[in-house]
Amino acid sequence: MREEEVLKAVKFSESNKIKFVVTDIDGVLRGKTITKSKFQKGLDENVGFCNVVFGWDMNDAVYDNSEVTGWHTGYPDAMATIDLGTFRKIPWNEEVPFFLADFSNSDNMSGVCPRTLLKNVREQALQLGYNPQFANEFEWFNFRETPQSLKDKNYTNPTPLTPGMFGYSVLRSSQNQEFFNDLYDLLHQFDVPIEAIHTETGDGVYEACIEYSDILEAADRAVLFKTGVKEIAYRHEILATFMAKWSTKFPGCGGHIHQSLWDEPQKNNLFYDDSARHKMSSLLEHYLAGQLHCLPYILPMYAPTVNSYKRFVEGSWASTTVSWGVENRTTALRVINHAPGGMRLETRVPGADANPYLTMAACLASGLYGIKNELSLHVEPTRGNEYDNETSLPLPTTLPEATAAMKSSDIPKELFGEAFTDHFIKTREWEQRQFARAVTDWELKRYFEII
């Protein structure tokens, strides 16, 4: 819709409420509901939003190591810019108008805003003549719980939506068809079109693939998908989790990224070359080489929490090494070369717990790094089981190890800028510190009596 059409739709909306959200460093949506008059004023002057959204973690605990904001700044307002191009109506909430916002015009917050970071990386690709087309796919688990019931259980032994290993099961999806259909239909109405959705392996686990689009739209859809799924689930007294690994009994939850670069008219997929090995163009080879080269130094962008690294287990459908292959789901990067239009790279490292703005920015920026530096593919494609390959470089196995690797390298600052990189690293160091001082169930069971 053109801007004037959006403004007209808001003006004549039956609701006087307008909802807008920003995304914090962890990918959590933080929002406000405002009046039409406040919305109109915000378009002219931007909207004040307490900059604590970049000064606290996902549980609202304020960082003690942040330079961009903290008690030392008094937590002033930052000016959020509402993006009219993100206009939607919330179909499960009385068609209330909805917008995404970011801090691209904020002097002190633009450098650490995830959506602004992706916009900047996207602009680099466009300047080079590449049109990045991306899509996210997610796996997540569903439980017959509410936030209160799960808290009452102390977050242990949640009741799964369905029992048993029923991957791609028409039985399990039909068993909860009202919820299943609502996911598909309501998300489509929310302009988050689902290309496919099915059950996965595990108790109550689903997987959905979002239709591909321009990279910024793809990331917008991805963050709205996660929140949309949770809100729709609430309506059915179901609780959805995108935690990377909630149980050792089941595979973890991936948030894989599919990507390709096209020419400006979007007529030609620049990753495809019918005469080349594996039909991979030299551009794709450089792009893939860039991702492989940068991966060990930007892993926290894909795996941002302590729990993220529990997912990287051999034989679990999650990657454990710096590797690639053609149609190989045991590698970190999977080339899919079925047809010219569908030629793409799947980055399988990200978990469902990661911030989509950051995962997509990391994919594109590291791929462009390979193109700019004309990196060669020195790593041979894996044929067969990558988990049996003892020559591949292993990925960092903990958040502290991955964060230390990111901190020791100049690559992240080159890809994402100094302001973002420094702030992001501090937030990951904070995340690890929160875990280090916690007493876990494992420790209680192991040491409480016997020691």
Short mmCIF file of C-alpha atoms in Angstrom, two decimals:
data_model
loop_
_atom_site.label_atom_id
_atom_site.label_comp_id
_atom_site.label_asym_id
_atom_site.label_seq_id
_atom_site.Cartn_x
_atom_site.Cartn_y
_atom_site.Cartn_z
CA MET A 1 0.00 0.00 0.00
CA ARG A 2 1.10 3.55 -0.71
CA GLU A 3 1.59 5.83 2.29
CA GLU A 4 -1.55 7.80 1.58
CA GLU A 5 -3.54 4.55 1.45
CA VAL A 6 -2.11 3.48 4.80
CA LEU A 7 -2.96 6.81 6.41
CA LYS A 8 -6.48 6.62 4.99
CA ALA A 9 -6.93 3.06 6.31
CA VAL A 10 -5.84 4.16 9.78
CA LYS A 11 -8.02 7.27 9.70
CA PHE A 12 -11.16 5.29 8.86
CA SER A 13 -10.36 2.35 11.11
CA GLU A 14 -13.16 1.58 13.57
CA SER A 15 -10.60 1.40 16.35
CA ASN A 16 -9.02 4.44 17.97
CA LYS A 17 -6.20 2.16 19.07
CA ILE A 18 -2.99 1.69 17.11
CA LYS A 19 -0.31 -0.74 18.16
CA PHE A 20 3.35 -0.32 17.29
CA VAL A 21 6.40 -2.30 18.37
CA VAL A 22 10.18 -2.14 18.34
CA THR A 23 12.53 -5.11 18.64
CA ASP A 24 15.17 -5.36 21.35
CA ILE A 25 18.56 -7.02 21.08
CA ASP A 26 17.11 -10.47 21.91
CA GLY A 27 14.37 -10.20 19.28
CA VAL A 28 11.65 -9.57 21.85
CA LEU A 29 8.92 -7.20 20.66
CA ARG A 30 8.42 -4.19 22.95
CA GLY A 31 5.39 -2.08 22.11
CA LYS A 32 2.78 0.50 22.93
CA THR A 33 -0.87 1.02 22.10
CA ILE A 34 -1.52 4.64 21.19
CA THR A 35 -4.37 6.81 19.92
CA LYS A 36 -4.82 7.94 16.34
CA SER A 37 -3.82 11.49 17.27
CA LYS A 38 -0.66 10.23 19.02
CA PHE A 39 0.10 8.14 15.96
CA GLN A 40 -0.27 11.12 13.61
CA LYS A 41 1.94 13.25 15.82
CA GLY A 42 4.49 10.46 15.92
CA LEU A 43 4.69 10.41 12.14
CA ASP A 44 5.64 14.08 12.18
CA GLU A 45 7.96 14.06 15.19
CA ASN A 46 8.73 10.35 15.80
CA VAL A 47 7.64 8.66 19.02
CA GLY A 48 9.50 8.74 22.32
CA PHE A 49 10.39 5.27 23.59
CA CYS A 50 12.43 4.71 26.76
CA ASN A 51 15.88 3.60 25.63
CA VAL A 52 15.95 0.97 28.37
CA VAL A 53 14.80 -1.41 25.61
CA PHE A 54 18.51 -1.57 24.72
CA GLY A 55 19.62 -1.37 28.33
CA TRP A 56 18.02 -4.50 29.76
CA ASP A 57 17.78 -8.18 28.96
CA MET A 58 14.81 -10.32 27.96
CA ASN A 59 13.68 -10.51 31.60
CA ASP A 60 13.87 -6.72 32.13
CA ALA A 61 17.03 -6.92 34.27
CA VAL A 62 19.14 -3.85 33.49
CA TYR A 63 22.68 -4.37 32.21
CA ASP A 64 25.52 -3.16 34.42
CA ASN A 65 28.02 -3.13 31.56
CA SER A 66 26.23 -1.16 28.84
CA GLU A 67 27.69 2.09 27.57
CA VAL A 68 24.86 3.12 25.25
CA THR A 69 22.43 3.48 28.14
CA GLY A 70 22.15 2.71 31.83
CA TRP A 71 21.68 4.37 35.19
CA HIS A 72 24.52 6.71 34.14
CA THR A 73 22.31 8.13 31.34
CA GLY A 74 19.06 8.25 33.31
CA TYR A 75 17.33 6.15 30.62
CA PRO A 76 16.01 8.99 28.45
CA ASP A 77 13.62 8.57 25.55
CA ALA A 78 14.98 7.58 22.15
CA MET A 79 12.98 8.57 19.10
CA ALA A 80 11.39 5.62 17.35
CA THR A 81 10.40 5.93 13.68
CA ILE A 82 7.18 4.16 12.69
CA ASP A 83 7.56 2.40 9.33
CA LEU A 84 4.34 2.91 7.38
CA GLY A 85 5.38 0.14 5.02
CA THR A 86 4.85 -2.42 7.79
CA PHE A 87 1.12 -1.66 8.17
CA ARG A 88 -1.02 -4.62 9.14
CA LYS A 89 -4.24 -5.28 11.00
CA ILE A 90 -4.28 -7.82 13.83
CA PRO A 91 -6.95 -10.37 12.83
CA TRP A 92 -7.13 -11.94 16.31
CA ASN A 93 -7.49 -8.52 18.01
CA GLU A 94 -10.41 -6.67 16.42
CA GLU A 95 -8.40 -5.68 13.32
CA VAL A 96 -6.41 -3.13 15.35
CA PRO A 97 -3.91 -1.32 13.07
CA PHE A 98 -0.34 -2.47 13.68
CA PHE A 99 3.12 -1.13 12.74
CA LEU A 100 6.77 -1.93 13.27
CA ALA A 101 9.18 0.82 14.25
CA ASP A 102 12.93 1.15 14.62
CA PHE A 103 15.56 3.66 15.71
CA SER A 104 17.13 4.42 12.35
CA ASN A 105 16.72 8.17 12.96
CA SER A 106 17.87 8.12 16.59
CA ASP A 107 21.32 9.61 17.09
CA ASN A 108 22.28 7.40 20.03
CA MET A 109 20.30 4.18 19.41
CA SER A 110 20.58 3.64 15.64
CA GLY A 111 23.95 1.95 16.07
CA VAL A 112 22.55 -0.82 18.30
CA CYS A 113 19.05 -1.25 16.84
CA PRO A 114 18.75 -4.72 15.21
CA ARG A 115 16.26 -3.63 12.54
CA THR A 116 18.41 -0.64 11.64
CA LEU A 117 21.46 -2.90 11.37
CA LEU A 118 19.66 -5.11 8.86
CA LYS A 119 18.53 -2.08 6.87
CA ASN A 120 22.15 -0.92 6.63
CA VAL A 121 23.44 -4.34 5.49
CA ARG A 122 20.59 -4.58 2.98
CA GLU A 123 21.55 -1.19 1.56
CA GLN A 124 25.13 -2.41 1.05
CA ALA A 125 23.80 -5.30 -1.03
CA LEU A 126 21.58 -3.01 -3.11
CA GLN A 127 24.51 -0.66 -3.74
CA LEU A 128 26.44 -3.63 -5.13
CA GLY A 129 23.53 -4.47 -7.44
CA TYR A 130 22.20 -7.46 -5.48
CA ASN A 131 18.58 -7.90 -4.46
CA PRO A 132 18.58 -10.16 -1.37
CA GLN A 133 15.60 -12.50 -1.13
CA PHE A 134 15.30 -14.34 2.19
CA ALA A 135 12.97 -16.54 4.19
CA ASN A 136 12.92 -18.02 7.69
CA GLU A 137 11.68 -21.41 8.75
CA PHE A 138 10.99 -22.23 12.39
CA GLU A 139 10.53 -25.27 14.59
CA TRP A 140 8.78 -24.85 17.94
CA PHE A 141 7.10 -26.90 20.65
CA ASN A 142 3.50 -26.48 21.87
CA PHE A 143 2.14 -27.34 25.31
CA ARG A 144 -1.24 -27.54 27.00
CA GLU A 145 -0.23 -24.86 29.47
CA THR A 146 -0.79 -21.23 30.27
CA PRO A 147 1.90 -18.81 31.50
CA GLN A 148 0.47 -19.18 35.02
CA SER A 149 0.22 -22.98 34.99
CA LEU A 150 3.81 -23.27 33.75
CA LYS A 151 5.01 -20.92 36.47
CA ASP A 152 3.10 -22.94 39.07
CA LYS A 153 4.97 -26.02 37.84
CA ASN A 154 8.25 -24.13 38.22
CA TYR A 155 8.77 -24.55 34.46
CA THR A 156 9.14 -28.33 34.76
CA ASN A 157 7.19 -31.19 33.19
CA PRO A 158 4.97 -29.18 30.85
CA THR A 159 2.16 -31.16 29.25
CA PRO A 160 2.81 -31.51 25.50
CA LEU A 161 0.10 -30.66 23.00
CA THR A 162 0.35 -34.19 21.59
CA PRO A 163 2.44 -37.24 22.55
CA GLY A 164 4.91 -39.23 20.51
CA MET A 165 7.21 -38.93 17.52
CA PHE A 166 4.84 -37.96 14.71
CA GLY A 167 6.89 -36.06 12.12
CA TYR A 168 4.88 -34.95 9.08
CA SER A 169 1.82 -36.51 10.68
CA VAL A 170 -1.61 -35.70 9.28
CA LEU A 171 -3.06 -37.38 12.37
CA ARG A 172 -1.45 -35.04 14.86
CA SER A 173 -2.22 -31.88 12.88
CA SER A 174 -5.87 -32.90 12.52
CA GLN A 175 -6.04 -33.70 16.24
CA ASN A 176 -5.71 -29.96 16.94
CA GLN A 177 -7.06 -28.69 13.65
CA GLU A 178 -8.68 -25.53 15.08
CA PHE A 179 -5.30 -24.34 16.37
CA PHE A 180 -3.48 -25.63 13.30
CA ASN A 181 -5.87 -23.89 10.92
CA ASP A 182 -5.80 -20.66 12.93
CA LEU A 183 -2.03 -20.55 12.65
CA TYR A 184 -2.17 -20.85 8.89
CA ASP A 185 -5.17 -18.61 8.24
CA LEU A 186 -4.66 -15.85 10.81
CA LEU A 187 -0.96 -15.44 10.03
CA HIS A 188 -1.82 -15.11 6.33
CA GLN A 189 -4.34 -12.42 7.24
CA PHE A 190 -1.58 -10.75 9.29
CA ASP A 191 0.58 -10.60 6.14
CA VAL A 192 2.89 -13.32 7.39
CA PRO A 193 2.22 -15.87 4.64
CA ILE A 194 3.06 -19.46 5.51
CA GLU A 195 4.34 -21.53 2.61
CA ALA A 196 4.10 -24.83 4.50
CA ILE A 197 3.39 -26.06 8.00
CA HIS A 198 3.59 -29.57 9.45
CA THR A 199 4.35 -31.55 12.59
CA GLU A 200 7.99 -32.38 13.39
CA THR A 201 9.69 -35.13 15.39
CA GLY A 202 8.84 -34.76 19.06
CA ASP A 203 5.94 -34.24 21.43
CA GLY A 204 3.81 -31.37 20.15
CA VAL A 205 6.38 -29.84 17.80
CA TYR A 206 5.53 -27.99 14.58
CA GLU A 207 7.58 -26.54 11.75
CA ALA A 208 6.56 -23.72 9.43
CA CYS A 209 8.21 -22.12 6.42
CA ILE A 210 7.46 -18.47 5.65
CA GLU A 211 7.23 -17.36 2.01
CA TYR A 212 10.40 -15.68 0.74
CA SER A 213 10.57 -11.94 0.16
CA ASP A 214 12.92 -8.98 0.32
CA ILE A 215 15.26 -9.47 3.28
CA LEU A 216 13.80 -6.68 5.44
CA GLU A 217 10.25 -7.87 4.86
CA ALA A 218 11.43 -11.43 5.54
CA ALA A 219 12.86 -10.43 8.93
CA ASP A 220 9.73 -8.44 9.77
CA ARG A 221 7.64 -11.49 8.96
CA ALA A 222 9.88 -13.70 11.07
CA VAL A 223 9.67 -11.63 14.26
CA LEU A 224 5.93 -11.23 13.78
CA PHE A 225 5.57 -14.95 13.14
CA LYS A 226 7.07 -15.83 16.52
CA THR A 227 4.89 -13.39 18.43
CA GLY A 228 1.84 -14.22 16.29
CA VAL A 229 2.19 -17.94 17.01
CA LYS A 230 2.38 -17.27 20.74
CA GLU A 231 -0.66 -14.97 20.73
CA ILE A 232 -2.75 -17.36 18.64
CA ALA A 233 -1.69 -20.23 20.91
CA TYR A 234 -2.87 -18.29 23.98
CA ARG A 235 -6.35 -18.15 22.44
CA HIS A 236 -6.40 -21.96 22.42
CA GLU A 237 -4.93 -22.25 25.95
CA ILE A 238 -1.70 -23.48 24.40
CA LEU A 239 1.78 -22.21 25.19
CA ALA A 240 4.37 -22.15 22.40
CA THR A 241 8.12 -22.05 22.93
CA PHE A 242 10.90 -21.19 20.49
CA MET A 243 13.58 -22.15 23.01
CA ALA A 244 16.50 -23.77 21.20
CA LYS A 245 16.52 -26.96 23.30
CA TRP A 246 13.88 -27.47 25.93
CA SER A 247 14.54 -31.20 26.51
CA THR A 248 17.41 -33.61 25.88
CA LYS A 249 14.84 -36.16 24.70
CA PHE A 250 14.07 -34.29 21.47
CA PRO A 251 15.92 -32.47 18.70
CA GLY A 252 16.28 -28.73 19.18
CA CYS A 253 14.38 -25.97 17.42
CA GLY A 254 16.01 -24.50 14.34
CA GLY A 255 15.46 -21.11 12.77
CA HIS A 256 17.05 -21.79 9.39
CA ILE A 257 17.62 -19.00 6.87
CA HIS A 258 17.04 -19.48 3.13
CA GLN A 259 18.66 -16.88 0.91
CA SER A 260 19.52 -15.91 -2.64
CA LEU A 261 20.73 -12.82 -4.48
CA TRP A 262 18.88 -11.60 -7.55
CA ASP A 263 19.44 -8.85 -10.10
CA GLU A 264 17.61 -5.55 -9.60
CA PRO A 265 14.59 -6.41 -11.81
CA GLN A 266 14.43 -9.67 -9.84
CA LYS A 267 14.35 -11.71 -13.02
CA ASN A 268 17.59 -13.66 -12.63
CA ASN A 269 18.77 -15.66 -9.65
CA LEU A 270 22.46 -14.74 -9.44
CA PHE A 271 23.27 -17.89 -7.48
CA TYR A 272 22.41 -20.13 -10.43
CA ASP A 273 24.76 -21.14 -13.26
CA ASP A 274 23.61 -24.11 -15.33
CA SER A 275 27.12 -24.78 -16.65
CA ALA A 276 28.92 -24.71 -13.30
CA ARG A 277 29.67 -27.42 -10.75
CA HIS A 278 26.53 -28.13 -8.74
CA LYS A 279 24.97 -25.30 -10.82
CA MET A 280 26.59 -22.87 -8.37
CA SER A 281 27.61 -19.53 -9.81
CA SER A 282 30.96 -18.02 -8.87
CA LEU A 283 28.98 -15.40 -6.94
CA LEU A 284 27.40 -18.10 -4.79
CA GLU A 285 30.80 -19.70 -4.21
CA HIS A 286 32.21 -16.39 -2.95
CA TYR A 287 29.08 -15.80 -0.84
CA LEU A 288 29.25 -19.29 0.67
CA ALA A 289 32.99 -18.97 1.31
CA GLY A 290 32.34 -15.71 3.15
CA GLN A 291 29.83 -17.34 5.44
CA LEU A 292 32.18 -20.23 6.19
CA HIS A 293 35.06 -17.84 6.89
CA CYS A 294 33.09 -15.59 9.23
CA LEU A 295 30.95 -18.23 10.97
CA PRO A 296 33.26 -19.00 13.93
CA TYR A 297 33.52 -15.27 14.75
CA ILE A 298 29.84 -14.31 14.55
CA LEU A 299 28.23 -17.42 16.03
CA PRO A 300 26.49 -15.52 18.90
CA MET A 301 24.39 -13.77 16.24
CA TYR A 302 22.96 -17.20 15.39
CA ALA A 303 23.18 -18.77 18.85
CA PRO A 304 22.67 -15.95 21.37
CA THR A 305 21.77 -17.77 24.61
CA VAL A 306 23.33 -20.28 26.97
CA ASN A 307 20.67 -22.76 25.88
CA SER A 308 21.43 -22.25 22.17
CA TYR A 309 24.52 -24.43 22.41
CA LYS A 310 22.62 -27.41 23.82
CA ARG A 311 21.14 -27.74 20.34
CA PHE A 312 24.50 -28.37 18.65
CA VAL A 313 24.61 -32.13 19.20
CA GLU A 314 25.74 -34.75 16.70
CA GLY A 315 22.88 -36.64 15.11
CA SER A 316 20.34 -34.03 16.14
CA TRP A 317 19.75 -32.33 12.75
CA ALA A 318 21.77 -29.34 13.99
CA SER A 319 25.18 -28.42 12.61
CA THR A 320 28.30 -28.84 14.75
CA THR A 321 31.06 -27.82 12.32
CA VAL A 322 32.07 -25.22 9.74
CA SER A 323 30.88 -27.19 6.73
CA TRP A 324 28.72 -27.19 3.64
CA GLY A 325 27.15 -29.63 1.24
CA VAL A 326 24.68 -29.98 -1.59
CA GLU A 327 21.30 -31.10 -0.26
CA ASN A 328 22.95 -32.19 2.97
CA ARG A 329 21.14 -31.55 6.26
CA THR A 330 24.11 -32.56 8.41
CA THR A 331 26.16 -29.51 7.41
CA ALA A 332 26.10 -25.89 8.56
CA LEU A 333 25.34 -24.62 5.05
CA ARG A 334 23.13 -26.48 2.59
CA VAL A 335 23.03 -25.65 -1.11
CA ILE A 336 19.64 -26.34 -2.68
CA ASN A 337 19.98 -26.54 -6.46
CA HIS A 338 16.74 -28.03 -7.77
CA ALA A 339 15.85 -25.25 -10.23
CA PRO A 340 16.97 -21.75 -11.33
CA GLY A 341 14.22 -19.99 -9.40
CA GLY A 342 14.71 -22.08 -6.28
CA MET A 343 18.52 -22.06 -6.23
CA ARG A 344 19.46 -20.92 -2.74
CA LEU A 345 21.64 -21.34 0.29
CA GLU A 346 20.19 -22.55 3.60
CA THR A 347 22.12 -21.48 6.69
CA ARG A 348 21.18 -24.16 9.21
CA VAL A 349 23.10 -22.83 12.21
CA PRO A 350 20.56 -20.36 13.67
CA GLY A 351 18.19 -21.59 16.35
CA ALA A 352 14.56 -20.56 16.69
CA ASP A 353 15.62 -18.53 19.74
CA ALA A 354 17.73 -16.09 17.71
CA ASN A 355 16.73 -12.56 16.65
CA PRO A 356 15.76 -12.77 12.94
CA TYR A 357 17.09 -9.27 12.22
CA LEU A 358 20.49 -10.35 13.50
CA THR A 359 20.56 -13.79 11.86
CA MET A 360 19.68 -12.35 8.46
CA ALA A 361 22.11 -9.45 8.87
CA ALA A 362 24.82 -11.97 9.77
CA CYS A 363 24.06 -14.18 6.76
CA LEU A 364 24.02 -11.33 4.26
CA ALA A 365 26.96 -9.40 5.70
CA SER A 366 29.23 -12.44 5.84
CA GLY A 367 28.15 -13.49 2.35
CA LEU A 368 28.93 -10.02 0.99
CA TYR A 369 32.29 -10.20 2.77
CA GLY A 370 33.10 -13.26 0.67
CA ILE A 371 31.98 -11.51 -2.52
CA LYS A 372 33.94 -8.31 -1.84
CA ASN A 373 37.09 -10.26 -1.00
CA GLU A 374 36.53 -12.85 -3.74
CA LEU A 375 37.05 -15.66 -1.26
CA SER A 376 37.53 -19.12 -2.69
CA LEU A 377 35.78 -22.26 -1.48
CA HIS A 378 38.70 -24.07 0.15
CA VAL A 379 36.36 -26.35 2.10
CA GLU A 380 35.15 -29.30 0.06
CA PRO A 381 31.44 -30.16 0.16
CA THR A 382 30.50 -32.92 2.57
CA ARG A 383 29.11 -36.05 0.99
CA GLY A 384 27.32 -38.23 3.47
CA ASN A 385 27.35 -37.75 7.23
CA GLU A 386 29.18 -34.61 8.37
CA TYR A 387 28.95 -35.81 11.96
CA ASP A 388 31.53 -38.48 11.04
CA ASN A 389 33.92 -35.92 9.52
CA GLU A 390 36.86 -35.48 11.90
CA THR A 391 38.70 -32.96 9.70
CA SER A 392 36.13 -30.14 9.84
CA LEU A 393 36.58 -27.14 12.12
CA PRO A 394 34.19 -27.55 15.08
CA LEU A 395 31.90 -24.72 16.07
CA PRO A 396 32.28 -23.17 19.54
CA THR A 397 30.32 -25.26 22.01
CA THR A 398 29.38 -22.67 24.66
CA LEU A 399 28.26 -19.06 24.74
CA PRO A 400 31.44 -17.88 26.53
CA GLU A 401 33.63 -19.62 23.94
CA ALA A 402 31.65 -18.16 21.04
CA THR A 403 31.55 -14.67 22.57
CA ALA A 404 35.30 -14.74 23.21
CA ALA A 405 35.90 -15.69 19.57
CA MET A 406 33.69 -12.82 18.44
CA LYS A 407 35.49 -10.40 20.75
CA SER A 408 38.95 -11.46 19.54
CA SER A 409 38.22 -10.90 15.85
CA ASP A 410 38.07 -7.74 13.74
CA ILE A 411 35.55 -9.34 11.39
CA PRO A 412 32.39 -8.54 13.39
CA LYS A 413 33.22 -4.83 13.57
CA GLU A 414 33.85 -4.80 9.84
CA LEU A 415 30.51 -6.51 9.19
CA PHE A 416 28.28 -4.78 11.75
CA GLY A 417 30.12 -1.65 12.91
CA GLU A 418 31.92 -0.96 16.16
CA ALA A 419 28.94 0.41 18.10
CA PHE A 420 26.72 -2.60 17.50
CA THR A 421 29.49 -5.17 17.95
CA ASP A 422 30.70 -3.75 21.26
CA HIS A 423 27.17 -3.51 22.65
CA PHE A 424 26.15 -6.96 21.45
CA ILE A 425 29.24 -8.62 22.92
CA LYS A 426 28.56 -6.97 26.28
CA THR A 427 24.99 -8.28 26.23
CA ARG A 428 26.21 -11.83 25.58
CA GLU A 429 28.76 -11.55 28.40
CA TRP A 430 25.90 -10.39 30.64
CA GLU A 431 23.76 -13.35 29.53
CA GLN A 432 26.48 -15.80 30.53
CA ARG A 433 26.96 -14.10 33.91
CA GLN A 434 23.26 -14.52 34.70
CA PHE A 435 23.57 -18.25 34.11
CA ALA A 436 26.86 -18.60 36.00
CA ARG A 437 25.33 -17.40 39.24
CA ALA A 438 22.19 -19.58 38.98
CA VAL A 439 21.71 -22.87 40.84
CA THR A 440 20.25 -25.38 38.38
CA ASP A 441 18.03 -28.43 38.85
CA TRP A 442 20.95 -30.54 37.62
CA GLU A 443 23.14 -29.32 40.47
CA LEU A 444 20.45 -29.94 43.07
CA LYS A 445 19.81 -33.49 41.86
CA ARG A 446 23.51 -34.28 41.62
CA TYR A 447 24.91 -32.73 44.80
CA PHE A 448 22.10 -32.01 47.31
CA GLU A 449 22.25 -35.33 49.18
CA ILE A 450 25.16 -37.42 47.99
CA ILE A 451 28.02 -34.97 48.34
#
